[in-house]
Coordinates of C-alpha atoms in Angstrom, one line a residue:
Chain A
X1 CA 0.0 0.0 0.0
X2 CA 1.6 3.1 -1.2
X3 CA 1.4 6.0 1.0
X4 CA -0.4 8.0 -2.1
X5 CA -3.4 6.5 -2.0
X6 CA -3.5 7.8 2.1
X7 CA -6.1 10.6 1.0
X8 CA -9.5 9.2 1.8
X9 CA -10.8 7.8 -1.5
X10 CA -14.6 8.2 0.1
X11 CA -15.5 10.6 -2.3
X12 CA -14.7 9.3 -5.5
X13 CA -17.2 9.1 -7.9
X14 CA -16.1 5.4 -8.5
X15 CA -17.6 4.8 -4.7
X16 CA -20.8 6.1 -5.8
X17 CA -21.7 4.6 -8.6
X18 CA -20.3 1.4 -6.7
X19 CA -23.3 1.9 -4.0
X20 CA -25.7 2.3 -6.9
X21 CA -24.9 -1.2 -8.8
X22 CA -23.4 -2.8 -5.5
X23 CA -27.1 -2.5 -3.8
X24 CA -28.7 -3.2 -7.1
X25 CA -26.9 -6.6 -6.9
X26 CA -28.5 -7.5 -3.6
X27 CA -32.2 -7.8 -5.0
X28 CA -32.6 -10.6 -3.2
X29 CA -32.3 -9.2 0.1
X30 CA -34.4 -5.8 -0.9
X31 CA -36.5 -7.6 -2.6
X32 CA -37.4 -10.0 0.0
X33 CA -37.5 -7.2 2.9
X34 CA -39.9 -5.3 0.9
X35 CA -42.2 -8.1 0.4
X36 CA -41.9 -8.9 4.3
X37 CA -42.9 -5.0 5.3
X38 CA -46.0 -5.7 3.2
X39 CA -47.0 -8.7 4.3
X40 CA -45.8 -7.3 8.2
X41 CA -48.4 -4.5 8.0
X42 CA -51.7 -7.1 7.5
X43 CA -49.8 -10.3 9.7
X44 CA -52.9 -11.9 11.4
X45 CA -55.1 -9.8 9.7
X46 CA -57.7 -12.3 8.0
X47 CA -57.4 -10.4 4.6
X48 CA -54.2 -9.5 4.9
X49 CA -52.3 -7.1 2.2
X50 CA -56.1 -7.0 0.2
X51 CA -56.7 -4.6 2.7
X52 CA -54.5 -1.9 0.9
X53 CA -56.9 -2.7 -2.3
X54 CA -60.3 -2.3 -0.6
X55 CA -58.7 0.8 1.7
X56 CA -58.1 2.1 -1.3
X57 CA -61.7 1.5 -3.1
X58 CA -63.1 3.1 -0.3
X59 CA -61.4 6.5 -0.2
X60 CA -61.6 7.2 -4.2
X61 CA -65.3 5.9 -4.2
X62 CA -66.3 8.3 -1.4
X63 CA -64.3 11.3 -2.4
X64 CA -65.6 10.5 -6.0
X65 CA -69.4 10.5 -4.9
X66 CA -68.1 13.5 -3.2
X67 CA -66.5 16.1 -5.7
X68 CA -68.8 14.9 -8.4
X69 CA -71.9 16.1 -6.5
X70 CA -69.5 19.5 -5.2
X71 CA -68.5 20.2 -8.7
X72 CA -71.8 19.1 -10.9
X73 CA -69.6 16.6 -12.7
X74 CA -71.0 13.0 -14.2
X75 CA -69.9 10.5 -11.6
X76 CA -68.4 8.3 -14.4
X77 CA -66.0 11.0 -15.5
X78 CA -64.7 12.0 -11.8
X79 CA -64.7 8.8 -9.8
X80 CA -62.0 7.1 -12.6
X81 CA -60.3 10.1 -12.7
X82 CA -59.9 10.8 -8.8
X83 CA -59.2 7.0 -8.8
X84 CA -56.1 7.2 -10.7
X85 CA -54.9 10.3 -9.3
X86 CA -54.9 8.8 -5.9
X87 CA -53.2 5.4 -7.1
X88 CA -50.4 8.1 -8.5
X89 CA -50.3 10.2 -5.6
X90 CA -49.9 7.2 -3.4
X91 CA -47.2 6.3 -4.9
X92 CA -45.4 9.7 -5.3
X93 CA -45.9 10.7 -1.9
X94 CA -45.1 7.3 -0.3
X95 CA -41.8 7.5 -1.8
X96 CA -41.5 10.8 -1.2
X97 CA -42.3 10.7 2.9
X98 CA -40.7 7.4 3.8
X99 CA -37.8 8.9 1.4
X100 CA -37.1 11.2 4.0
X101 CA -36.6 8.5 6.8
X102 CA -35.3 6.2 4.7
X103 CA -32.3 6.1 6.8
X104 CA -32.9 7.0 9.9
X105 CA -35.3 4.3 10.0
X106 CA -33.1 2.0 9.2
X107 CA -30.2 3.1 11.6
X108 CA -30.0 0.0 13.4
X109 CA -29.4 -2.4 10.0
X110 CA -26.8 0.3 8.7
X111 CA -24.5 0.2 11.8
X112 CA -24.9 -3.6 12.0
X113 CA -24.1 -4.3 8.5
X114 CA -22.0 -3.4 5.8
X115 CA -24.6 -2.4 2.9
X116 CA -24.9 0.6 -0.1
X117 CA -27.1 3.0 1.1
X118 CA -29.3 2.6 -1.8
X119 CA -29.9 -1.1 -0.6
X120 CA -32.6 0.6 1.7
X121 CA -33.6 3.2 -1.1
X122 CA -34.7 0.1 -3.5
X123 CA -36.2 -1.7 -1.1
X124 CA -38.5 1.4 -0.1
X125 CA -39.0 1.7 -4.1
X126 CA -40.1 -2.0 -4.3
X127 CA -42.8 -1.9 -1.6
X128 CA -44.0 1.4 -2.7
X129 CA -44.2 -0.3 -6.3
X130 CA -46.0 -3.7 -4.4
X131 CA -48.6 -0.9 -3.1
X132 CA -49.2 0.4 -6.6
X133 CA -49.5 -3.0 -7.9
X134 CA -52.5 -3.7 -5.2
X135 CA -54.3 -0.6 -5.8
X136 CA -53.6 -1.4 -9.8
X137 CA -56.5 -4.2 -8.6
X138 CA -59.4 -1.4 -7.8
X139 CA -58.3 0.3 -11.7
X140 CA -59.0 -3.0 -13.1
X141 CA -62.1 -3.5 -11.4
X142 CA -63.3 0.6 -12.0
X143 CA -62.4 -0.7 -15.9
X144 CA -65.3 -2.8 -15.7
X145 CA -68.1 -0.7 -14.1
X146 CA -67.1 2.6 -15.7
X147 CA -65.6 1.2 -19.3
X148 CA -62.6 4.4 -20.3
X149 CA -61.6 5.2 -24.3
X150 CA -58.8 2.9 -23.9
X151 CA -56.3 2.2 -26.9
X152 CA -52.8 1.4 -27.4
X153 CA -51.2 4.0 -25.3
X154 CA -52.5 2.3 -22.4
X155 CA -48.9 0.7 -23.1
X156 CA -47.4 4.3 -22.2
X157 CA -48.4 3.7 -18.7
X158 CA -45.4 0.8 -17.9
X159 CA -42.7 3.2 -18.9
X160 CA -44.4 6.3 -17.0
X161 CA -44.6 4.3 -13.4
X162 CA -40.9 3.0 -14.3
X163 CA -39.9 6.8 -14.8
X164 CA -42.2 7.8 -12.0
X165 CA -40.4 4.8 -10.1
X166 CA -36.5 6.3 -10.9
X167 CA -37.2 9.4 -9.5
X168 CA -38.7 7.9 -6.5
X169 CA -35.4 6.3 -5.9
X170 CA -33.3 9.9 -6.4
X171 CA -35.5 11.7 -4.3
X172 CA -35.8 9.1 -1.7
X173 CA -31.9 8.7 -1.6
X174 CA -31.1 12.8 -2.0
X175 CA -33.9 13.6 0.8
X176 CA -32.9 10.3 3.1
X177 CA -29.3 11.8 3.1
X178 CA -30.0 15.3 3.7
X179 CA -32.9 14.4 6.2
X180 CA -30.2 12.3 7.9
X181 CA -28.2 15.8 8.8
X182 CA -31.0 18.4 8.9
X183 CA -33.7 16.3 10.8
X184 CA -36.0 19.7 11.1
X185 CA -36.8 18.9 7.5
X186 CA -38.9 15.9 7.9
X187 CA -42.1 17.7 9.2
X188 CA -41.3 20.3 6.5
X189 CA -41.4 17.6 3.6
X190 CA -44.6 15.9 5.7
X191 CA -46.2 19.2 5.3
X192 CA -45.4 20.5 2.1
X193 CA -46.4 17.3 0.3
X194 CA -49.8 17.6 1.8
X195 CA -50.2 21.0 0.6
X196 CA -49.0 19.7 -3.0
X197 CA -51.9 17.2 -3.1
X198 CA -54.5 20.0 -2.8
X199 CA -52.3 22.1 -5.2
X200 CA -52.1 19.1 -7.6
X201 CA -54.9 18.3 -9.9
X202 CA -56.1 14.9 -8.3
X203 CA -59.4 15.5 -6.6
X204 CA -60.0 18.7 -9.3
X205 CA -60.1 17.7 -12.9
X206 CA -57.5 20.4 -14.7
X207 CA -59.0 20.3 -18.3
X208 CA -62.2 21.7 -16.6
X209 CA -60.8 24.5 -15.3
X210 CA -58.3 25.4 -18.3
X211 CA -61.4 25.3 -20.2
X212 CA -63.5 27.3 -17.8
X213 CA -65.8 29.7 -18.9
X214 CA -65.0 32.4 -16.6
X215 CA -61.3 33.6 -18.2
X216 CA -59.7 34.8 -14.8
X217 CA -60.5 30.5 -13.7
X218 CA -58.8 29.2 -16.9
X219 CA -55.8 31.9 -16.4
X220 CA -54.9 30.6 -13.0
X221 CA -55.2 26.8 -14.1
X222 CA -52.5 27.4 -16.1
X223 CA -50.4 28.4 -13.4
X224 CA -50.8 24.9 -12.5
X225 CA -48.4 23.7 -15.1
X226 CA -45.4 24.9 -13.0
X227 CA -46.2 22.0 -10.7
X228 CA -43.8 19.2 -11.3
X229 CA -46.0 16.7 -9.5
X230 CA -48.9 17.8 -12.4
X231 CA -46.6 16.2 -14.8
X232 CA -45.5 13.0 -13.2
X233 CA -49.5 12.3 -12.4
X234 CA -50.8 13.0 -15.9
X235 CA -47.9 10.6 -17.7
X236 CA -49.6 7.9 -16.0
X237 CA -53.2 9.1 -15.5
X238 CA -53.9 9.9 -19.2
X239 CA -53.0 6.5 -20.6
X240 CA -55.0 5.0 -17.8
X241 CA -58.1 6.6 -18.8
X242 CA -57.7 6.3 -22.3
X243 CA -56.6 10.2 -23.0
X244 CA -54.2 11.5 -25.8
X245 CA -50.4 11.6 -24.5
X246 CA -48.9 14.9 -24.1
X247 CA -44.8 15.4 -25.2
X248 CA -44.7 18.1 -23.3
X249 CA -45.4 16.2 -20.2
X250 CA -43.1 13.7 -21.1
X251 CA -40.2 16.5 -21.7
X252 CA -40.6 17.9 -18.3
X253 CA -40.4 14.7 -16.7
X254 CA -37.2 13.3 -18.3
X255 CA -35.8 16.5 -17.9
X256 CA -36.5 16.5 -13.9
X257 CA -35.1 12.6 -13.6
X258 CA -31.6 13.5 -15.8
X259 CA -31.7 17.2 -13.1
X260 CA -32.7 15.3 -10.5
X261 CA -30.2 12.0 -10.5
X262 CA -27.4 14.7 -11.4
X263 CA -28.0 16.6 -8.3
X264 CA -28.4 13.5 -6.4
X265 CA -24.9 11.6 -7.9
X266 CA -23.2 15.0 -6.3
X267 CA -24.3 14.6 -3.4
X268 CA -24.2 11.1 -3.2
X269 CA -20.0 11.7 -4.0
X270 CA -19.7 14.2 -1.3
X271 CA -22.0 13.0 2.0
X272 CA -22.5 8.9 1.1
X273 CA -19.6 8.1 3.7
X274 CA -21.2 10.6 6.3
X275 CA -24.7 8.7 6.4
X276 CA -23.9 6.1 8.8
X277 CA -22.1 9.0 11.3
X278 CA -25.2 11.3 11.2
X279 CA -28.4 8.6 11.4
Chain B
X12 CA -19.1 -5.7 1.2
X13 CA -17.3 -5.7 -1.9
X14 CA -14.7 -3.1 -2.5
X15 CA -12.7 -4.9 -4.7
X16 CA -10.8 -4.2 -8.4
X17 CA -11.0 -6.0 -11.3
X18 CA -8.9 -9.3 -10.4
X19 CA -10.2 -10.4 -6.9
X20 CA -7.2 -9.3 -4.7
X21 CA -6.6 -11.9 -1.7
X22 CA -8.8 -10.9 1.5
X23 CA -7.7 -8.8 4.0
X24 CA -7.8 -5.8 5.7
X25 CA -5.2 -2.4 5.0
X26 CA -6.0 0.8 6.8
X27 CA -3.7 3.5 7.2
X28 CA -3.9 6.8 9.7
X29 CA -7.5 6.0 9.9
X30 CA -9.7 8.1 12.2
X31 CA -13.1 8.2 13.2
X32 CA -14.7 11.0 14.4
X33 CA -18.1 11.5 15.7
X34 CA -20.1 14.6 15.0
X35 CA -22.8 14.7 18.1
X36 CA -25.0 17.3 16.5
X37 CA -27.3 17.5 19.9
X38 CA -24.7 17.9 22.6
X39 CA -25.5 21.4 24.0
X40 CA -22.7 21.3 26.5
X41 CA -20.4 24.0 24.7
X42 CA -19.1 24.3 27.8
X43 CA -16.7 21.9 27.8
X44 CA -13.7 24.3 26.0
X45 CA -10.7 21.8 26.0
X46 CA -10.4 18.5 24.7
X47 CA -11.7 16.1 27.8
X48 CA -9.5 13.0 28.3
X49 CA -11.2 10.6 30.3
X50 CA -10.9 7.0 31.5
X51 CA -13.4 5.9 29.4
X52 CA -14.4 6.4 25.9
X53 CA -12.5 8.3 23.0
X54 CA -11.6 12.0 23.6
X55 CA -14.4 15.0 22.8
X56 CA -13.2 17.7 21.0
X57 CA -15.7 20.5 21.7
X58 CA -13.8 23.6 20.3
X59 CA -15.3 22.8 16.8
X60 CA -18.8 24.2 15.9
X61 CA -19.9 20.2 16.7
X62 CA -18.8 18.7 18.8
X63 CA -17.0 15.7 17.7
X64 CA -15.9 12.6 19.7
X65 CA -12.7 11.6 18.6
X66 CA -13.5 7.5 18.4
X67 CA -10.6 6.1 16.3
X68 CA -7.1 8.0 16.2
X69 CA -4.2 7.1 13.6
X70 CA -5.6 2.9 13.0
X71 CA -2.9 1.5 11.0
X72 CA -3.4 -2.1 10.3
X73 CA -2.7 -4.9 7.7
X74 CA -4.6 -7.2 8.6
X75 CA -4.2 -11.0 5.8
X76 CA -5.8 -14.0 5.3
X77 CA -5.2 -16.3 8.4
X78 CA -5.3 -13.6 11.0
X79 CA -6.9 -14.6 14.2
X80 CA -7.2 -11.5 16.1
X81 CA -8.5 -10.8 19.5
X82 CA -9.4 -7.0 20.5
X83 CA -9.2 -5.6 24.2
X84 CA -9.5 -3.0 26.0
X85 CA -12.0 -1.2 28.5
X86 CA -15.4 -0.3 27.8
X87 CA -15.6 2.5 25.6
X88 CA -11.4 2.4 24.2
X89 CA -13.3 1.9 20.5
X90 CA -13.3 -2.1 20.1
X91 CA -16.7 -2.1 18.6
X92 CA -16.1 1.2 16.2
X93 CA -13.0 -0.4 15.1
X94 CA -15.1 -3.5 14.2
X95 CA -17.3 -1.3 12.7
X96 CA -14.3 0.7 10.6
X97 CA -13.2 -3.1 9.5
X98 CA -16.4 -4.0 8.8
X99 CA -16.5 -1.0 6.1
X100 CA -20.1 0.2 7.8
X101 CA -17.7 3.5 9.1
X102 CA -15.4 4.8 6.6
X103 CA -12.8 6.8 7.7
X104 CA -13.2 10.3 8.5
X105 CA -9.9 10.5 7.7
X106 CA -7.2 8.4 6.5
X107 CA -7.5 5.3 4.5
X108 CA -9.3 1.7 5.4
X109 CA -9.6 -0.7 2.1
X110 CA -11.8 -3.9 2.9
X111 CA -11.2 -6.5 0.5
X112 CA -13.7 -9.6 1.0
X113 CA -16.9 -10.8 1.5
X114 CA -17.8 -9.2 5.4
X115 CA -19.5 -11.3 7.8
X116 CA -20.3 -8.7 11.1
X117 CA -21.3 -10.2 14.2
X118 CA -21.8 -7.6 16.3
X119 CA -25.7 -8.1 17.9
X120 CA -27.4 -11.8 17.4
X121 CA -30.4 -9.9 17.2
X122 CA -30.2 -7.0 14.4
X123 CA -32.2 -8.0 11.5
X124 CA -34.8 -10.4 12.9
X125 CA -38.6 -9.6 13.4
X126 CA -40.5 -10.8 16.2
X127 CA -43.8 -11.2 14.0
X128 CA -42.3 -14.2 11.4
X129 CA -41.5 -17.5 12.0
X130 CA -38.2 -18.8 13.0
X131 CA -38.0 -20.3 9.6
X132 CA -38.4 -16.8 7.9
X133 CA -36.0 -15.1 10.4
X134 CA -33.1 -17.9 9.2
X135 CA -33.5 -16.8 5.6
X136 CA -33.8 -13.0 6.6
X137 CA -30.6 -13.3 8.9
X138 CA -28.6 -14.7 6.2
X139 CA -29.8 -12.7 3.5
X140 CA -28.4 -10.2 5.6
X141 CA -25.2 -11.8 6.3
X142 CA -24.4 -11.9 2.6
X143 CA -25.8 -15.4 2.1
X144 CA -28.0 -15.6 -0.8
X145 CA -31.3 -17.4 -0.7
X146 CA -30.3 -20.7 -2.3
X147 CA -27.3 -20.8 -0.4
X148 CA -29.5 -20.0 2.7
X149 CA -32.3 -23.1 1.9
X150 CA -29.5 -25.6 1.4
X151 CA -28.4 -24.6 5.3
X152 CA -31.8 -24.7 6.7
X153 CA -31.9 -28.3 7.5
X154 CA -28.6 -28.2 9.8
X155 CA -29.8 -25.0 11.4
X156 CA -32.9 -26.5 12.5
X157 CA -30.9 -29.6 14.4
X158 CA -28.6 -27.5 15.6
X159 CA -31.5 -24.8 17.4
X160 CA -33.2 -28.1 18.6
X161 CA -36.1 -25.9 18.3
X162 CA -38.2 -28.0 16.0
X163 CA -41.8 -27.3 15.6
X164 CA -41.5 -24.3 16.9
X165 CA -39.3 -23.2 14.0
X166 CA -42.8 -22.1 12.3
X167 CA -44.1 -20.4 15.1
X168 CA -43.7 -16.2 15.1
X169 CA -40.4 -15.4 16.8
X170 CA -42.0 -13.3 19.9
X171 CA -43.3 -16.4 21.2
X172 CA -39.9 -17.5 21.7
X173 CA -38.0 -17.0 25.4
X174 CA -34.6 -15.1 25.3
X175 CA -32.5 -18.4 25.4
X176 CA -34.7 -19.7 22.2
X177 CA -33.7 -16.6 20.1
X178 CA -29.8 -16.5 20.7
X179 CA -30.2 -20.4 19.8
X180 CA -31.6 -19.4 16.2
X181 CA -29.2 -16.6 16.4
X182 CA -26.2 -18.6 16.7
X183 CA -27.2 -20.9 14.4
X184 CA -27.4 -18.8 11.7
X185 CA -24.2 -17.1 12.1
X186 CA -22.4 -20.4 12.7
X187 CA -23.9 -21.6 9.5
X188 CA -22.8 -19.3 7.1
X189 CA -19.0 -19.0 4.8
X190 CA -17.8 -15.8 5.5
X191 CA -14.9 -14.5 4.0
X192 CA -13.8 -12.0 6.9
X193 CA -15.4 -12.3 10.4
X194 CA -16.2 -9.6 12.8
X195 CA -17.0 -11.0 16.2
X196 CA -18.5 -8.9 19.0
X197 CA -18.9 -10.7 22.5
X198 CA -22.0 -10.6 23.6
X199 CA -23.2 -14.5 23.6
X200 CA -24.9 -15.1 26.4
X201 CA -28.4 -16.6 28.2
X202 CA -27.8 -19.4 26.4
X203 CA -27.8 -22.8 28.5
X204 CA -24.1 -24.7 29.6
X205 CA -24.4 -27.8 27.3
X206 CA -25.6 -25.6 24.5
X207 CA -23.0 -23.0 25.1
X208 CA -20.3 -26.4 24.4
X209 CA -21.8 -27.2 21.5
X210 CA -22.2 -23.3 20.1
X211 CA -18.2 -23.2 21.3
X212 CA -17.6 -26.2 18.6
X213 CA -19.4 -24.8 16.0
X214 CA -18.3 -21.4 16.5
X215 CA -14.7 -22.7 16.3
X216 CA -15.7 -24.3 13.1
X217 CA -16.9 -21.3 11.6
X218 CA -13.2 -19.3 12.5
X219 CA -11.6 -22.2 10.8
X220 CA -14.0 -21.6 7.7
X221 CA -13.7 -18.0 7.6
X222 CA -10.7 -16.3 5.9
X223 CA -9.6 -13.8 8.4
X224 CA -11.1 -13.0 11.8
X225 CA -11.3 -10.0 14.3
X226 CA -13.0 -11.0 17.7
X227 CA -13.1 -8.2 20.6
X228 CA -14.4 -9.9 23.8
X229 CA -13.6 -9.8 27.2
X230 CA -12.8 -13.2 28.1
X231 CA -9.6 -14.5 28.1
X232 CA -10.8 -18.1 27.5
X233 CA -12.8 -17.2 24.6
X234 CA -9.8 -14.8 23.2
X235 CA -7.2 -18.4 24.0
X236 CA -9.7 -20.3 21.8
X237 CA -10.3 -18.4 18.9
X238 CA -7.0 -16.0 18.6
X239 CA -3.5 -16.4 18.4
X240 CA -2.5 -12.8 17.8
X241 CA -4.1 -9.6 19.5
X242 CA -5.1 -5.8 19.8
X243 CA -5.0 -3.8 22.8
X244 CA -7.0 -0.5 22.3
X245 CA -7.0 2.6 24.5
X246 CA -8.7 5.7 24.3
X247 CA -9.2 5.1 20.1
X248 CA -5.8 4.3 19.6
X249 CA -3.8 0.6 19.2
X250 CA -2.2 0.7 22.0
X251 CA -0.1 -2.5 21.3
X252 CA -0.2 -5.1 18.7
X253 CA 1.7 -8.7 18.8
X254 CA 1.4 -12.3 20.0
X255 CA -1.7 -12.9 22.2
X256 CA -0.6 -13.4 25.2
X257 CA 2.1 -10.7 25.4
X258 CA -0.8 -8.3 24.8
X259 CA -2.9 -10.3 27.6
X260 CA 0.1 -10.0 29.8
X261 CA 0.4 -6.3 29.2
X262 CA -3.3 -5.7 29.6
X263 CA -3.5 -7.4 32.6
X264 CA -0.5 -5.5 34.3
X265 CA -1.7 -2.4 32.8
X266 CA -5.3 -2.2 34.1

C-alpha cells in the first residue's frame, strides 16, 4: 500500500456509482424485505395485504361521490379520474415521505451491517411499487363498471410508473441523506407534500378548469403547469383513462429525472460516507 | 461488502492513519472548551462548531488471510467502532481503510430479525443479511434447525420464543454461514451450559472456515480459543499489537 493512495478515496465518484450497482446486486435481500414490510403491515389480519386494495376503493369511491356532487360533474367522469390520481399520488408521496426517513429508520441495519445506502432506497421503491401493484386491482375493477376510451397507449403507462419509479429512488436517496443531517426537514417535507396534493390536480379535474368559462379561472389553471408533481400524475393518468399523450409532459419529466439523478450523484459523491455517522 | 478491483485481490484488511470522528449534533454542552480526556471512551473535541468525539485516532493495520485477532481494551477504548471501521459500515473520516472480501459482522445476534415471522423466515432473513443468498440459505436450513433443537417451533412467530430460544436461532445462523472476513462482537450469552459447548464447537468451526477474523471480547478463555494474535485498544488508539498473550500480559498488568 503506497502512502499515495493515504487521502481518503470516500469521495470518488467510482464509490458512488459502486453503491448504486453494488445495492442493485443484492435484490434478493431488498427484494425479499420489501415483500416482508407488506405482508408485516396485515400479519394476522384475515385479509391480509387486500386490505390496501379495498382501503383504497373506499377513499376514491367516497371522495368520487363526493367532488362529483360538489362540482356538478357526471360520476363516471370523476370517480376514474380521482381513482387514478390517488393510485399516483400514493405512490409519489409514499416515496417521497418514507424517502425522508429512509435512513434513519433504518439506523439500526446500517450500523450492523455493511450495505450501499441505496440497498434501503430500493427496497422502499419495491414496496411502494407492491402498493401500486394492489391498488392497480381497484383500476382493473373501475375498468369494468365505468368502461374508459382505452387504446394502445395504455402501453405508455409501464414506462411512466418506471420513470415515476427512478425518480422515486433519487428523491428518496437525495432527501434520506440530507434528512439524515438536517432532521428539522422531515415535518417540512410531511407538510409541504400535503399541501401539494391540494395544489395538484387529483381530486380537481384540470381540463375543466383550463377550459373554464370564466377567463380569470382558466388563467390561474395554467399556473398549474409549473407543478412538477402535475406532470408525473398525468404521464400515467392519461393512458390510464384512455386520453391522448402529451410530449410536453413527457419532456418535463425526463428532464426533472436526468436534473434530478445529477443533483443526487453530487451529493451522493460528497456525503455517502457521512450517512452512517449522522443517522 | 465488496470493494474490490477488477482481479479479486486476496482478502484482508489495509488501513492506514484512519480516524473516526463523531459529530454529536445535539450535545448542548459548549461548555466543555478543551479536549476532555477521560478513563473511558475516546476524547471529545468541543472547540469545533460540533462537537465531535474523537473514536478512532491514527488505525494502521494490515490485517491478511489467516489472522486470528483478539481485541481488548476497556469499555468505551473503540473495540466495537473499530469492528465497525473493518467492517466497512464506518469509513474513515480521515485516512484510509480498504476492505477486500466478502464481510460477515457479528456484532448483535439480534439486528435483522422480526418478532412477528416465524423462525424459519427469520433464518432466511438473517442470512440474506449476512451476505448469504437465498439458495445458499435453503441448502443450510436443515442443519440450522438440528442445531437450534427448536423444532416445531421453528414455524411459530419469533415473539413467542424465550430469550435463550432466540440467541439459539441466532447462533445458528451465524455459525452456518461461509464468510470471508469475520467480525465478532462478544455478547453470547443466556444461552444454557451444554448448549453453550456445542455453540463453542461450531463457533470454532466457523473461524476455521472464515478467511480472516477479528473477535473483541472480554474473556480470556474465549480470546485463547479463537486468537492467536491480539489488539489492545485505548482511548481510540492501538495501544499494542503482537502475540496474544504478550498483549494479555500487558493488559492485565496495565489495568
Amino acid at each position: 500500500m503506497s502512502s499515495a493512495v493515504v487521502p481518503s478515496t470516500s469521495r470518488a465518484w467510482s464509490r458512488a456509482f459502486a453503491d448504486l450497482t453494488g445495492g442493485w446486486g443484492q435484490r434478493e435481500l431488498w427484494g425479499h424485505l420489501g415483500w416482508q414490510d407488506i405482508k408485516q403491515r396485515y400479519r394476522r389480519s384475515v385479509l391480509g395485504p387486500i386490505w390496501i386494495t379495498i382501503s383504497m376503493a373506499v377513499t376514491a369511491i367516497a371522495l368520487g361521490i363526493l367532488y362529483a356532487g360538489l362540482f356538478g360533474n357526471d360520476l363516471a367522469v370523476q370517480l376514474p379520474y380521482i381513482l387514478v390520481g390517488f393510485i399516483v399520488w400514493a405512490f409519489v408521496s409514499g416515496c417521497i415521505l418514507e424517502g425522508a426517513e429512509v435512513f434513519i429508520a433504518n439506523e439500526g441495519l446500517m450500523k450492523h451491517l455493511p450495505a450501499p445506502l441505496s440497498v434501503h432506497v430500493y427496497r422502499l421503491i419495491w414496496r411502494q411499487t407492491l402498493l401500486l401493484a394492489h391498488n392497480m386491482i381497484v383500476y382493473l375493477i373501475m375498468l369494468l363498471v365505468f368502461p374508459q376510451p382505452l387504446d394502445w397507449t395504455i402501453l405508455a403507462a409501464v414506462p411512466a410508473v418506471a420513470l415515476l419509479a427512478l425518480n422515486g429512488a433519487w428523491v428518496a436517496l437525495l432527501f434520506g441523506m440530507v434528512t439524515a443531517r438536517f432532521r428539522d426537514l422531515a415535518p417540512i417535507t410531511q407538510s409541504l407534500v400535503q399541501l401539494m396534493f391540494f395544489m395538484t390536480p387529483i381530486v380537481w379535474i384540470y381540463d375543466d378548469l383550463l377550459n373554464s368559462p370564466n377567463p380569470a379561472i382558466a388563467e390561474r389553471a395554467r399556473l398549474a403547469e409549473f407543478n412538477p408533481f402535475l406532470h408525473f400524475i398525468e404521464i400515467v393518468r392519461r393512458p390510464l383513462l384512455g386520453q391522448d399523450l402529451l410530449l410536453r409532459q413527457w419532456v418535463i419529466v425526463l428532464v426533472i429525472t436526468v436534473v434530478g439523478w445529477l443533483l443526487t450523484l453530487v451529493v451522493l459523491r460528497r456525503y455517502r460516507s457521512r450517512v452512517t455517522y449522522w443517522v | 461488502m465488496n470493494v474490490s478491483a477488477s482481479s479479486p485481490p486476496p482478502i484482508g484488511i489495509t488501513t492506514k492513519d484512519a480516524c473516526v470522528d463523531f459529530p454529536i449534533f445535539d450535545a448542548k454542552s459548549r461548555s466543555l472548551k478543551k479536549t476532555v480526556i477521560g478513563m473511558v471512551g475516546g476524547n471529545i473535541d468541543s472547540d469545533a462548531k460540533v462537537p465531535v468525539i474523537e473514536a478512532l485516532r491514527d488505525i494502521t493495520l494490515n490485517l491478511e488471510h489467516g489472522s486470528r485477532v483478539g481485541l481488548v481494551g476497556h469499555n468505551g477504548a473503540g473495540k466495537s467502532t473499530l469492528l465497525r471501521l473493518l467492517s466497512g459500515i464506518y469509513e474513515p473520516t480521515r485516512g484510509f481503510a480498504e476492505v477486500r472480501g466478502r464481510v460477515a459482522p457479528v456484532f448483535d445476534l439480534g439486528v435483522g430479525m422480526d418478532p412477528e415471522i416465524s423462525g424459519l423466515e427469520n433464518i432466511m432473513i438473517r442470512g440474506l443479511f449476512l451476505g448469504m443468498n437465498r439458495r445458499e440459505m435453503e441448502a443450510r436450513v436443515d442443519d440450522i434447525a438440528d442445531f437450534t433443537e427448536l423444532g416445531d417451533f421453528l414455524r411459530m412467530p419469533l415473539r413467542t420464543y424465550s430469550t435463550g430460544m432466540r440467541v439459539r436461532l441466532a447462533l445458528g445462523v451465524v455459525t452456518s454461514i461461509d464468510p470471508e472476513i469475520l467480525l465478532l462482537d462478544e455478547g453470547i450469552g443466556a444461552v444454557d451450559a451444554a448448549f453453550l459447548e456445542k455453540s463453542k464447537k461450531r463457533l470454532s468451526e466457523l473461524v476455521e472456515r472464515s478467511g480472516l477474523l477479528v473477535f473483541a471480547s472480554h474473556s480470556d478463555e474465549f480470546l485463547r480459543e479463537l486468537c492467536d494474535t491480539a489488539i489492545w485498544m485505548e482511548h481510540g488508539r492501538v495501544k499494542q499489537q503482537g502475540d496474544l498473550d504478550d498483549v494479555l500480559r500487558a493488559y492485565k498488568g496495565g489495568a
